[in-house]
Coordinates of C-alpha atoms in Angstrom, one line a residue:
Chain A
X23 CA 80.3 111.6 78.3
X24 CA 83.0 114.3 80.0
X25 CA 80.2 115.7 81.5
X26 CA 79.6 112.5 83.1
X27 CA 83.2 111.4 83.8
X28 CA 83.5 115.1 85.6
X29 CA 80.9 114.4 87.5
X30 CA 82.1 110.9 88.8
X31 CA 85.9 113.0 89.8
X32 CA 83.9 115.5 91.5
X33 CA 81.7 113.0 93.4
X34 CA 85.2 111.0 94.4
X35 CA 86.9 114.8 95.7
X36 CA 83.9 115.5 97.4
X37 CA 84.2 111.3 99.0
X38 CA 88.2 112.4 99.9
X39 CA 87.2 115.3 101.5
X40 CA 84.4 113.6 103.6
X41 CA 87.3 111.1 104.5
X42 CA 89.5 113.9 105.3
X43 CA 87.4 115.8 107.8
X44 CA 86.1 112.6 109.5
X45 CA 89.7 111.8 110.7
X46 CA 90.1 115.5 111.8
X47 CA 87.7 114.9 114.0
X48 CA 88.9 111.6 115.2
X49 CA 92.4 113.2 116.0
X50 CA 90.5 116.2 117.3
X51 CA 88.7 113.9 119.9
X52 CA 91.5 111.8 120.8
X53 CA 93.7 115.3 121.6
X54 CA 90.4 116.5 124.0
X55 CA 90.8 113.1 125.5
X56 CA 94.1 113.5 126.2
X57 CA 94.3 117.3 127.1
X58 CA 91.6 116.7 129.7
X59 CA 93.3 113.8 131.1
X60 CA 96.2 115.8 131.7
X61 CA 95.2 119.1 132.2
X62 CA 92.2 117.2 135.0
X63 CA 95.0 115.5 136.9
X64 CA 97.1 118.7 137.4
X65 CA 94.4 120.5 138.5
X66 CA 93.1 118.4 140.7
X67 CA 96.1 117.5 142.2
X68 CA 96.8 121.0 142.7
X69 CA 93.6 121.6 144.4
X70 CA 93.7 118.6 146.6
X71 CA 91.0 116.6 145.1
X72 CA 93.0 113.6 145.1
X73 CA 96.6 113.3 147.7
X74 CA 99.4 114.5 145.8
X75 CA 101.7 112.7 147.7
X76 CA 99.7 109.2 146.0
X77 CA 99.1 110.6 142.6
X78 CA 101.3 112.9 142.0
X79 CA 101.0 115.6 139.6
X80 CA 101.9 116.0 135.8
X81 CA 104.0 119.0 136.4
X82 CA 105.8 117.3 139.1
X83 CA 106.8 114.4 136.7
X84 CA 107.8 116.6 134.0
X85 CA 110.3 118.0 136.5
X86 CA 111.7 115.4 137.1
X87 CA 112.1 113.8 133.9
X88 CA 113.9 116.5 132.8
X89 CA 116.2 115.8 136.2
X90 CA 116.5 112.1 135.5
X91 CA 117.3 112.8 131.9
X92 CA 119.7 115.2 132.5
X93 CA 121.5 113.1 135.6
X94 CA 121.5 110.5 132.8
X95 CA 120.4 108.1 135.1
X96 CA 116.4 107.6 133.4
X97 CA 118.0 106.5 129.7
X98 CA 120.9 104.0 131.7
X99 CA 117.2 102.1 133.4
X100 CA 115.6 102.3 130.0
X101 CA 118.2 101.5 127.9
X102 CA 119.0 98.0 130.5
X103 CA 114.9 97.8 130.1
X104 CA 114.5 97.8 126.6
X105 CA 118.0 95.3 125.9
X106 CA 116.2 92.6 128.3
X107 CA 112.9 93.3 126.6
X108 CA 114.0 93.2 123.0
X109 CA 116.1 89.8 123.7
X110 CA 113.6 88.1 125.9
X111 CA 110.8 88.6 122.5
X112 CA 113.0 87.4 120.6
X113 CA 114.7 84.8 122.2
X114 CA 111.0 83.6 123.0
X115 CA 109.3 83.7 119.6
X116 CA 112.5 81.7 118.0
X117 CA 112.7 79.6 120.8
X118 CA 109.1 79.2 120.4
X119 CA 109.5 78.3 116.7
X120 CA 112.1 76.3 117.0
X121 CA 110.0 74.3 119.5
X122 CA 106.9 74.6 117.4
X123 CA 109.4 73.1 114.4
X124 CA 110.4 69.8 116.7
X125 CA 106.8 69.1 117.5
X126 CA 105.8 69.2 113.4
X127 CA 108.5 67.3 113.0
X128 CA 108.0 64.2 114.9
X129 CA 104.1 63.8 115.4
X130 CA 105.0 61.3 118.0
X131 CA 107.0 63.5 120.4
X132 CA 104.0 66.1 120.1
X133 CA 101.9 63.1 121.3
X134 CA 103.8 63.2 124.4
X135 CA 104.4 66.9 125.2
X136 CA 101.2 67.6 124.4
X137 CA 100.0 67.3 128.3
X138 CA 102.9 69.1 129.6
X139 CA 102.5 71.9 126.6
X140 CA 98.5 72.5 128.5
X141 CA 100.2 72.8 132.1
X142 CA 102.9 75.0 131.2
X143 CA 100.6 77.1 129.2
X144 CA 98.3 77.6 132.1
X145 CA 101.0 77.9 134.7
X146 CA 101.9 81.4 135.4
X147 CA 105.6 81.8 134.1
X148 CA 106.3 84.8 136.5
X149 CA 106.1 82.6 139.4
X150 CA 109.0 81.1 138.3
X151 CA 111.3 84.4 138.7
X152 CA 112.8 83.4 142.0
X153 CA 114.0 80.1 141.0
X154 CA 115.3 81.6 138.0
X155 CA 117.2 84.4 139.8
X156 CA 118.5 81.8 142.1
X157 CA 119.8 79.4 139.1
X158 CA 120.7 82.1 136.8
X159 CA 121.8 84.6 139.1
X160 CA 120.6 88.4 140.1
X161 CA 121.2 90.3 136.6
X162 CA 120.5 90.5 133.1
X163 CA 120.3 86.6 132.2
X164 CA 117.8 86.0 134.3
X165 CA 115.7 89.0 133.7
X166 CA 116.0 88.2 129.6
X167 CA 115.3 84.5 130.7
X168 CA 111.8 85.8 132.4
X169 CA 110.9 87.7 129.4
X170 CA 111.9 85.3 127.0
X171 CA 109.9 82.2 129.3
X172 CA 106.8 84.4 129.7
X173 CA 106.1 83.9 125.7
X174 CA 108.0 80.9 124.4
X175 CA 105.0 78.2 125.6
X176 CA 102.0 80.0 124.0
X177 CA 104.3 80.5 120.9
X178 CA 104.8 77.5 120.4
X179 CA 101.4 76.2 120.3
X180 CA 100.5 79.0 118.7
X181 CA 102.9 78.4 115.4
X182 CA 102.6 74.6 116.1
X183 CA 99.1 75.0 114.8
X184 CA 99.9 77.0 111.9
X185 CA 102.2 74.7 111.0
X186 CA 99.4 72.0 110.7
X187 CA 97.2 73.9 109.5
X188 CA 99.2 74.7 106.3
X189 CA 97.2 72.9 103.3
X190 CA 98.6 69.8 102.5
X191 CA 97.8 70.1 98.8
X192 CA 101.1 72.0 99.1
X193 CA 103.2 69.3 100.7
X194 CA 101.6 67.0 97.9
X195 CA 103.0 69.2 95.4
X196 CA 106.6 68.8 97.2
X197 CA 106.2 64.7 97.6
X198 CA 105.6 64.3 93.9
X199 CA 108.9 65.6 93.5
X200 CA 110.8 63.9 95.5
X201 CA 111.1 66.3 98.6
X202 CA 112.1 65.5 102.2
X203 CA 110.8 66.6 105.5
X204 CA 113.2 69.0 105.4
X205 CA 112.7 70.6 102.4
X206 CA 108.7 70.5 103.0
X207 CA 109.2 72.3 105.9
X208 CA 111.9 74.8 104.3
X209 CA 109.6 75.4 101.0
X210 CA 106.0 75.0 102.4
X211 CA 105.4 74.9 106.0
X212 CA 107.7 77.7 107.3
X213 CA 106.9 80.4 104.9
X214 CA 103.6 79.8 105.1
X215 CA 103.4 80.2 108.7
X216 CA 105.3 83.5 108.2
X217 CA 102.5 85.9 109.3
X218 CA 101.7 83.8 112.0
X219 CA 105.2 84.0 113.3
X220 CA 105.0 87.8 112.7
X221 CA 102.0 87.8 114.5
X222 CA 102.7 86.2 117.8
X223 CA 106.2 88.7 117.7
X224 CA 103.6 91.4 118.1
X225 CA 101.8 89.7 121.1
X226 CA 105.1 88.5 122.9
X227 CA 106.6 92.5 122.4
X228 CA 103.5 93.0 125.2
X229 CA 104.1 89.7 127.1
X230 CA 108.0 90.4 127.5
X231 CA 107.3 93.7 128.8
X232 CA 105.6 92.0 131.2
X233 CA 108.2 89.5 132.4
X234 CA 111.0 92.0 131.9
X235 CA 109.5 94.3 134.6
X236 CA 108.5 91.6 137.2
X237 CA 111.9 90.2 136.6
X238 CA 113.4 93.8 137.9
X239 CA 111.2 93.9 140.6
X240 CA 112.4 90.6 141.9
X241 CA 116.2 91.3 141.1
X242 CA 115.8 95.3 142.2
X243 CA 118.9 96.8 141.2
X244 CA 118.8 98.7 137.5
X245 CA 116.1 99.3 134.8
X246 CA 112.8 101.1 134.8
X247 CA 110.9 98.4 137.3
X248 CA 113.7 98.8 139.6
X249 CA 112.7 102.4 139.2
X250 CA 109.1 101.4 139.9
X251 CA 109.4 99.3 142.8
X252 CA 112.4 101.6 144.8
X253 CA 109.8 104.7 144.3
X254 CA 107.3 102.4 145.6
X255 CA 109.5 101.8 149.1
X256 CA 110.5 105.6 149.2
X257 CA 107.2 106.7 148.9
X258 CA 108.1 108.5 145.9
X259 CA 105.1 108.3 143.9
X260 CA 106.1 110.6 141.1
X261 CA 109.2 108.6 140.3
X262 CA 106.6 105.6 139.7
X263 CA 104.5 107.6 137.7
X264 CA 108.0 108.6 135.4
X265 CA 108.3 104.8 135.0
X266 CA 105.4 104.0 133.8
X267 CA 105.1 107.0 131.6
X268 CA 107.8 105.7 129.6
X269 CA 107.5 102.3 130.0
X270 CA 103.8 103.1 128.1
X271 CA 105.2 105.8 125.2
X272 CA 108.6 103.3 124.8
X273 CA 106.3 99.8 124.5
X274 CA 103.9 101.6 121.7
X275 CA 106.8 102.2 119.8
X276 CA 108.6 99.2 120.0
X277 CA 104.7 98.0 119.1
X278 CA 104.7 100.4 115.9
X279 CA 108.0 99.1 115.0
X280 CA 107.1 95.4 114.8
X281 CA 104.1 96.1 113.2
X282 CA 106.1 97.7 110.5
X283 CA 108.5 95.3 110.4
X284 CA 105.1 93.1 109.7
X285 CA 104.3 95.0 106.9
X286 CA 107.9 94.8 105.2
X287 CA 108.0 91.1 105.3
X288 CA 104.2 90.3 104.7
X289 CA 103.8 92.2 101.1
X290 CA 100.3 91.8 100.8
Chain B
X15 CA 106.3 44.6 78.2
X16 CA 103.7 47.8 79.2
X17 CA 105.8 51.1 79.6
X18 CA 103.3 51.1 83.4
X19 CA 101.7 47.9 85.2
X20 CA 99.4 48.0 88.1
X21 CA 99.0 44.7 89.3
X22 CA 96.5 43.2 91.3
X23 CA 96.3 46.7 93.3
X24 CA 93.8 46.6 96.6
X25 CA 93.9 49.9 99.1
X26 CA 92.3 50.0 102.6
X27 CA 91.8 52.7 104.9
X28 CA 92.2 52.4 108.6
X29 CA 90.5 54.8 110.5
X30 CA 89.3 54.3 114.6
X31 CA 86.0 53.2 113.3
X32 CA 86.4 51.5 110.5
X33 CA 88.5 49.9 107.8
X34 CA 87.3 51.2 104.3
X35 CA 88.4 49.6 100.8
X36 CA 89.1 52.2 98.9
X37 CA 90.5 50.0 96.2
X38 CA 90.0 46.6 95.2
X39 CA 91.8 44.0 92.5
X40 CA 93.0 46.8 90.0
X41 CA 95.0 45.5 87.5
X42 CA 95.5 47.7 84.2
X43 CA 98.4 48.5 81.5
X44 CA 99.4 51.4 80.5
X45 CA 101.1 51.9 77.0
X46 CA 104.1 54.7 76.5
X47 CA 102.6 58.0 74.8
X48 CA 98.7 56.7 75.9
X49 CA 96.8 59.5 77.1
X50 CA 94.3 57.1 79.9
X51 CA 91.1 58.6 81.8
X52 CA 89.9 57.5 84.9
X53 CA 86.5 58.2 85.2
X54 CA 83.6 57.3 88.1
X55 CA 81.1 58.5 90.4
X56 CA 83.0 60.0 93.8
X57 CA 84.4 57.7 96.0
X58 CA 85.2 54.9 93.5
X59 CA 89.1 55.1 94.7
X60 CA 90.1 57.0 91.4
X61 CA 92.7 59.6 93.5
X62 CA 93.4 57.3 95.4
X63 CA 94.8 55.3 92.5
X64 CA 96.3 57.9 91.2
X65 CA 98.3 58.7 94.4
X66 CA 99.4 54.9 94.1
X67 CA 101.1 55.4 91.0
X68 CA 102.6 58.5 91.8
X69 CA 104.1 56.5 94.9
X70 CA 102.5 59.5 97.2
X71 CA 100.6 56.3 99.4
X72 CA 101.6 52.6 99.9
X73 CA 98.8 50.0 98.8
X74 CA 97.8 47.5 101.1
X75 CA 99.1 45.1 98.5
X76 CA 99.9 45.1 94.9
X77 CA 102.6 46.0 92.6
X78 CA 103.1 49.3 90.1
X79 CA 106.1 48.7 87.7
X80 CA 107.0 51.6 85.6
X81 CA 109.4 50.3 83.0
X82 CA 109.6 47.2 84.5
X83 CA 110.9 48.7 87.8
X84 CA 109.0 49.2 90.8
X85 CA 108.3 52.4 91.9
X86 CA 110.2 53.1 95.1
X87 CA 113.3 54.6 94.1
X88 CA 112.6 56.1 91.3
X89 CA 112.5 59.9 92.2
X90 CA 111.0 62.4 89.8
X91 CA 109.5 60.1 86.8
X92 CA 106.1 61.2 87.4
X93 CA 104.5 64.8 87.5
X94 CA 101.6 65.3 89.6
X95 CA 98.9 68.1 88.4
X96 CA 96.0 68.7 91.4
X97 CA 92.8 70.3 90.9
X98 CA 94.2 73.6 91.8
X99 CA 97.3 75.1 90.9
X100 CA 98.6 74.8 94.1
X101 CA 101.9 77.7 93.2
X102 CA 103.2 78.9 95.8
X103 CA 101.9 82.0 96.9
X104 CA 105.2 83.6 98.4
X105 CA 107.2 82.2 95.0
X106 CA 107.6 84.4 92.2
X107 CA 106.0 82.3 89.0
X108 CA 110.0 81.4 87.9
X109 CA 110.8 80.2 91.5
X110 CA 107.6 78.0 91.3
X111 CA 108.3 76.9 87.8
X112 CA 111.7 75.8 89.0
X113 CA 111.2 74.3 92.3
X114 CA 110.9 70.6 91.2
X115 CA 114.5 70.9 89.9
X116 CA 115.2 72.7 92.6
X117 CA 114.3 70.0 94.9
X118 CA 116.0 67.0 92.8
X119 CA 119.5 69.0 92.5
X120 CA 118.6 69.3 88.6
X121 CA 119.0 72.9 88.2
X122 CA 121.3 74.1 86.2
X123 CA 121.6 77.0 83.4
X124 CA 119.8 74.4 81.1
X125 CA 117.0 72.8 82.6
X126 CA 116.5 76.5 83.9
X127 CA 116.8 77.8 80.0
X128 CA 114.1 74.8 79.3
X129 CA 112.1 75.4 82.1
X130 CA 111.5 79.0 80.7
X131 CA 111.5 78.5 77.1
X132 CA 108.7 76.0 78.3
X133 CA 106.7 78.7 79.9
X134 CA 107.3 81.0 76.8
X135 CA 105.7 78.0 74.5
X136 CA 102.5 77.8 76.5
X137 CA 101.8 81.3 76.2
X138 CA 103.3 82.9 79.5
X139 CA 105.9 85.5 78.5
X140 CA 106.9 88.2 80.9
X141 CA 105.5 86.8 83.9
X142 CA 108.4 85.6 85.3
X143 CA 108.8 87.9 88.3
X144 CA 105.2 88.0 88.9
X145 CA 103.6 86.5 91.6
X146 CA 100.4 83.8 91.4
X147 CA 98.0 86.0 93.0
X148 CA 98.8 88.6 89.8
X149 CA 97.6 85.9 87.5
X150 CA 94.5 84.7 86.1
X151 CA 93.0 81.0 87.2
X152 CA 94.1 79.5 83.2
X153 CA 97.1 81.2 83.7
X154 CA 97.9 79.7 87.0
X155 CA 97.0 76.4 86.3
X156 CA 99.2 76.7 83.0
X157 CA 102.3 77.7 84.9
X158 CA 101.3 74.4 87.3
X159 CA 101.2 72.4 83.7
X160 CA 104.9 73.9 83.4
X161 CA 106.4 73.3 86.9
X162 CA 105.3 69.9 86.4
X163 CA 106.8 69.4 82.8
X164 CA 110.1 71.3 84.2
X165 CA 111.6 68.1 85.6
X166 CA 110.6 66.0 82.5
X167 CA 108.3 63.2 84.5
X168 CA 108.0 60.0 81.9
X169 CA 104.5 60.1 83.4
X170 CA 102.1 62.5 83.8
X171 CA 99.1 62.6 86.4
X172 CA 96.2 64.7 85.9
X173 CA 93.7 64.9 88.9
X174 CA 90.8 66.8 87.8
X175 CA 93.1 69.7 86.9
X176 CA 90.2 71.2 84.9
X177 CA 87.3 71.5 87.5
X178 CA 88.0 74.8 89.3
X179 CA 88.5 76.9 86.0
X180 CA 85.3 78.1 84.2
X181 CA 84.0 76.6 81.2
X182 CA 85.7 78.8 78.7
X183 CA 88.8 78.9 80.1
X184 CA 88.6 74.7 80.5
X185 CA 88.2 74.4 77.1
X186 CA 91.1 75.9 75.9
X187 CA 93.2 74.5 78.9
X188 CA 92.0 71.1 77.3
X189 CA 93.3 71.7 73.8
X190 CA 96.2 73.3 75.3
X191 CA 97.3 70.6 77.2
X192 CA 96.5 67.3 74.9
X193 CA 98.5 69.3 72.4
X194 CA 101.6 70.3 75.0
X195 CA 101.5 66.3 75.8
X196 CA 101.3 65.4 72.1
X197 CA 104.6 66.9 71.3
X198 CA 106.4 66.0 74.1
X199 CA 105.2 62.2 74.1
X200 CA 104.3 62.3 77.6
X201 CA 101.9 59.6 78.9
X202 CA 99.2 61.3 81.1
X203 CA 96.3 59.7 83.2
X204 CA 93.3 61.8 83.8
X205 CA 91.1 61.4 86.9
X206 CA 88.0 63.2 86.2
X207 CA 84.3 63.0 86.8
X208 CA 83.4 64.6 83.7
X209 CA 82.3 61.9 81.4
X210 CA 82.9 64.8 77.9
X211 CA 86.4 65.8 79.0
X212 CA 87.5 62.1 79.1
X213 CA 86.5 61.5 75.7
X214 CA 87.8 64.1 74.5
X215 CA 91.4 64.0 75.5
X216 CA 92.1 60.4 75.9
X217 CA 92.7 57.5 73.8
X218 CA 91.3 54.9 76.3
X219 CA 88.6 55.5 79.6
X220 CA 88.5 53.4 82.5
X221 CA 85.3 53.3 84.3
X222 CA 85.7 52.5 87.7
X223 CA 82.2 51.2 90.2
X224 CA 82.5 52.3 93.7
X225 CA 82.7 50.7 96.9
X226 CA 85.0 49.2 97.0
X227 CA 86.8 50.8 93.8
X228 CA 87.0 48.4 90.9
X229 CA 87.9 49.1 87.1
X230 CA 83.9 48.2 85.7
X231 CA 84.8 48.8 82.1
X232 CA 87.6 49.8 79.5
X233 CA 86.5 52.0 76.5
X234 CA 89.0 52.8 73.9
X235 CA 88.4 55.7 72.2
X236 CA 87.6 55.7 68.3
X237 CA 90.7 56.5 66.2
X238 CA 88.7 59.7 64.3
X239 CA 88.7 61.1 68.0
X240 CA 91.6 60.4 69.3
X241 CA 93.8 61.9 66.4
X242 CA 91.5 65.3 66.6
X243 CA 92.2 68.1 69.6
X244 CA 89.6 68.2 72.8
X245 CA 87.6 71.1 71.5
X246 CA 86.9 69.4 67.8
X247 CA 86.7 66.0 69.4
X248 CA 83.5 67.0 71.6
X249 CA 81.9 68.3 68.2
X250 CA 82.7 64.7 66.2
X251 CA 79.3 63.0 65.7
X252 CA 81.1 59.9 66.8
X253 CA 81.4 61.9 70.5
X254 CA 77.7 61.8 71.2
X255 CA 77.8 58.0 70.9
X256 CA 80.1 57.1 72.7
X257 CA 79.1 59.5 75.5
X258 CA 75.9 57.6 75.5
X259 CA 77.4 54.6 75.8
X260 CA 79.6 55.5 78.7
X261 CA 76.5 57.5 80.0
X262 CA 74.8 54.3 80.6
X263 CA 77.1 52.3 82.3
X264 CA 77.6 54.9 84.9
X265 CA 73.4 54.7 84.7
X266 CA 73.6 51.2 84.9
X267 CA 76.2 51.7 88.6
X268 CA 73.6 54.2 90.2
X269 CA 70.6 52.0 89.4
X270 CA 73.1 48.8 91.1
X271 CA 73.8 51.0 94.4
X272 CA 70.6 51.4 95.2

C-alpha cells in the first residue's frame, strides 16, 4: 500500500518537474526571440542594412530615453497619455453600461435605437476627432472624449446582450417575491453580467489607447502621440520609436492590471 | 369559502404565427393545509397554471381568489420553488436564504433569526457563508425550499422541484419536504410529470389532457396514504392501485391524441 502511494508522489514530482522544464524552455524561447530582435536591429542598423536615419537603432533610443527621462519631459507625455487613457476606458465602459442598462430597461426604446446602435457601431469613431476638437476644444476633454467614444457603442451592445441573456429562471425567482425592475436588475441582471463588464474593460483598455493617440495627433501639443507625430515632421525617427516603445511596455501593463483586477472581482 | 379559487381560468398565447391555448375552462378549489398535484403529459398548461396562481402571468380571462381576495395586490403570499434551485451564484447561501425578505422590506433581526433557525431544522448547519456552487444538488435545492419558506408564503408552489436531483437524493427531498409542509401547515401545489411522486405527497391529483389544457380528472388520494410520508406511501399496497388507475387515464389521453 505505501509502496504504492510512494510510487503515485513520485510519479506526480517527476509530472512537476516535466511541467517545470517545459516552461523553461518556453521562457528560454521567448528571451532568444527577443534577444535576436534586438541584438538583429542594432546590428544591422549599424552595418547599414537598413537606413538608420528610418529605423533607427536600439542604442540610439536608449540614449535617448535616458535624455528624455532625465529632461523630465518623457514621464510629463506619458503621464498626460496614460490620465486620457485611463478616463476615456472608463468613462466608455460605464457610459457603455449605463447605456446598455437604459436599453434593458425599456424594450421599447431599444426597438428604436437599435438601427442607429448598427451605424454607429460600424462608423469609425476616430473620424469624429475634428468635430470633437472643434466642439470641445484643443486639450484634454476632447482627447478623453475620443477615447472614451471609441469604446462606449460596442460596450453597449456588448453588455446589452449579457444583460438578456441572463436566465430568466432568475428574474422568476425575484417576481415571486414581489420584486421591481429595479431590484431585478440590482439583484440579478447586473451581477450576473459582471464578467462580461470586466471583460469588455479589458478590450476597451486596447481601444482607448487607440483613440487617445489619434486624439493627440489631431490636437498635437502634449502626450506620447504628440511625441509620435512631432518626431514624425522632424524627421526624428528615433523619438518615434521612444514613443512607441513605451506606449507598448505601458499598455501591457495597464493590460496585466485589469486582468487582475478581473481576477479579484470574479472569484472563480 | 375555499382558502384558493380558480375560476373559469382560460390562457392563450400570442405568438407572430399563431395563437395557442394554453389553458382552457379551469376551475378548481383548493382547501387550506391541502397538499394538490398537478399532473399531465407536457404541454397540458400545468406551469402555466401554476404561474397564474402565483400572479407571475395574466390569464386571458378568469379569476384566482386567494382568501377571497384577488390576487393582484397581494405581495409575498405565495412561494415559488422551480425545477432548479435557481440560488444565486454570486450570493452567499445566507444572502440567498434572505433575499425574499430582503426584497419585501421584511428583514429584521427576527425573520433573519427564523430564516436561519429554518435552515438549521432542514439539516443545513454551517453553511451559511458558503457559496451554492460548494453545495451538493439536495443541498441546494434544500436551501431553495428555505428561501422560499423565509417570507412565510400562505401558499406554496412546487414546479417539478424534484426532477433534476437523482433518484436517491429525490426520495429523501420528498419525505423531507411533505414533512417541512406538514408542520408548518403550508398548502403546496405540485406540478409534476411523475405520476409515483404525486401520489405520494399529495392528498388530491389533478389530471390535466392537453391541448388545449383542461383538468380531465380529480383523484383524491386514500386517507392510509395521505397520513403516511412519500417514501412509505410508494411502498403501501394501496399505491400500486391507484397508480394503475391514474396510469390509465393518462393511457386513455395518448390513445385520444392520436
Amino acid at each position: 500500500m505505501s509502496q504504492g502511494k510512494n510510487n503515485v508522489n513520485l510519479l506526480h514530482k517527476n509530472y512537476l518537474h516535466s511541467l517545470s522544464i517545459e516552461r523553461r524552455w518556453v521562457r528560454f524561447y521567448q528571451v532568444v526571440i527577443f534577444i535576436v530582435f534586438f541584438s538583429g536591429w542594432e546590428v544591422s542598423s549599424q552595418q547599414r542594412w537598413i537606413d538608420p536615419l528610418l529605423f533607427s537603432s536600439p542604442s540610439k533610443i536608449w540614449s535617448l530615453f535616458l535624455e528624455k527621462f532625465h529632461d523630465g519631459t518623457l514621464l510629463s507625455n506619458l503621464g498626460v497619455t496614460l490620465t486620457e487613457t485611463v478616463f476615456g476606458f472608463i468613462l466608455g465602459t460605464l457610459l457603455g453600461t449605463v447605456l446598455a442598462a437604459l436599453l434593458w430597461w425599456s424594450p421599447m426604446l431599444s426597438k428604436i435605437i437599435d438601427p442607429y446602435l448598427v451605424i454607429l457601431n460600424a462608423m469609425p469613431k476616430v473620424a469624429l476627432g475634428p468635430i470633437l476638437i472643434v466642439a470641445l476644444g484643443p486639450g484634454y476633454s476632447s482627447i478623453i472624449a475620443m477615447g472614451a467614444i471609441i469604446s462606449v457603442i460596442i460596450t453597449t451592445i456588448v453588455v446589452y446582450t449579457s444583460f438578456k441573456e441572463v436566465d430568466p429562471n432568475y428574474l422568476k425567482v425575484l417576481q415571486t417575491f414581489g420584486a421591481n425592475r429595479f431590484q431585478c436588475f440590482k439583484e440579478a441582471i447586473l451581477p450576473a453580467s459582471f464578467p462580461t463588464i470586466i471583460s469588455t474593460l479589458k478590450v476597451n483598455v486596447g481601444l482607448s489607447w487607440v483613440g487617445v493617440i489619434v486624439g493627440e495627433f489631431l490636437v498635437s501639443s502634449r502626450g506620447l502621440g504628440y511625441m509620435i507625430i512631432y518626431g514624425f515632421q522632424v524627421f526624428n525617427f528615433t523619438l518615434v520609436f521612444l514613443s512607441l516603445l513605451v506606449i507598448a511596455v505601458v499598455a501591457t501593463i495597464m493590460y496585466q492590471l485589469v486582468e487582475l483586477l478581473e481576477k479579484k472581482l470574479i472569484k472563480e | 369559502m375555499s382558502f384558493l379559487a380558480i375560476k373559469d381560468v382560460h390562457h392563450t398565447y400570442f405568438t407572430k404565427a399563431s395563437a395557442t391555448t394554453a389553458l382552457s375552462e379551469i376551475t378548481l378549489q383548493v382547501e387550506e393545509g391541502e397538499f394538490v398535484s398537478f399532473l399531465g403529459p407536457s404541454g397540458c398548461g400545468k406551469t402555466t397554471l401554476l404561474s397564474i396562481i402565483a400572479g407571475l402571468i395574466k390569464p386571458t380571462h378568469g379569476t384566482i381568489l386567494l382568501e377571497n381576495k384577488p390576487l393582484s395586490g397581494v405581495k409575498n403570499q405565495i412561494g415559488y420553488m422551480l425545477q432548479q434551485d435557481y440560488l444565486f451564484p454570486w450570493k452567499t447561501i445566507e444572502e440567498n436564504i434572505l433575499l425574499g425578505l430582503k426584497l419585501s422590506n421584511q428583514l429584521n433581526d427576527e425573520t433573519k433569526r427564523a430564516a436561519l433557525d429554518l435552515l438549521k431544522q432542514i439539516g443545513l448547519s454551517g453553511i451559511e457563508k458558503q457559496l451554492p456552487k460548494q453545495l451538493s444538488g439536495g443541498m441546494r435545492q434544500r436551501a431553495a425550499l428555505v428561501r422560499t419558506l423565509a417570507t412565510e408564503p400562505k401558499l406554496l408552489m412546487l414546479d417539478e422541484p424534484f426532477s433534476a436531483l437523482d433518484y436517491q437524493t429525490k426520495l429523501k427531498l420528498e419525505d423531507l419536504v411533505s414533512k417541512t409542509l406538514d408542520e408548518f401547515g403550508k398548502t403546496a401545489i405540485l406540478v409534476t410529470h411523475d405520476i409515483g411522486e404525486a401520489i405520494a405527497m399529495s392528498d388530491s391529483v389533478v389530471l390535466f389532457s392537453p391541448s388545449p389544457g383542461r383538468i380531465h380528472k380529480v383523484f383524491q388520494m386514500p386517507d392510509e396514504l395521505k397520513r403516511l410520508s412519500p417514501f412509505n406511501a410508494r411502498n403501501h399496497e394501496a399505491f400500486s392501485t391507484i397508480f394503475q388507475t391514474i396510469w390509465k387515464e393518462l393511457e386513455s389521453l395518448e390513445s385520444r391524441k392520436e
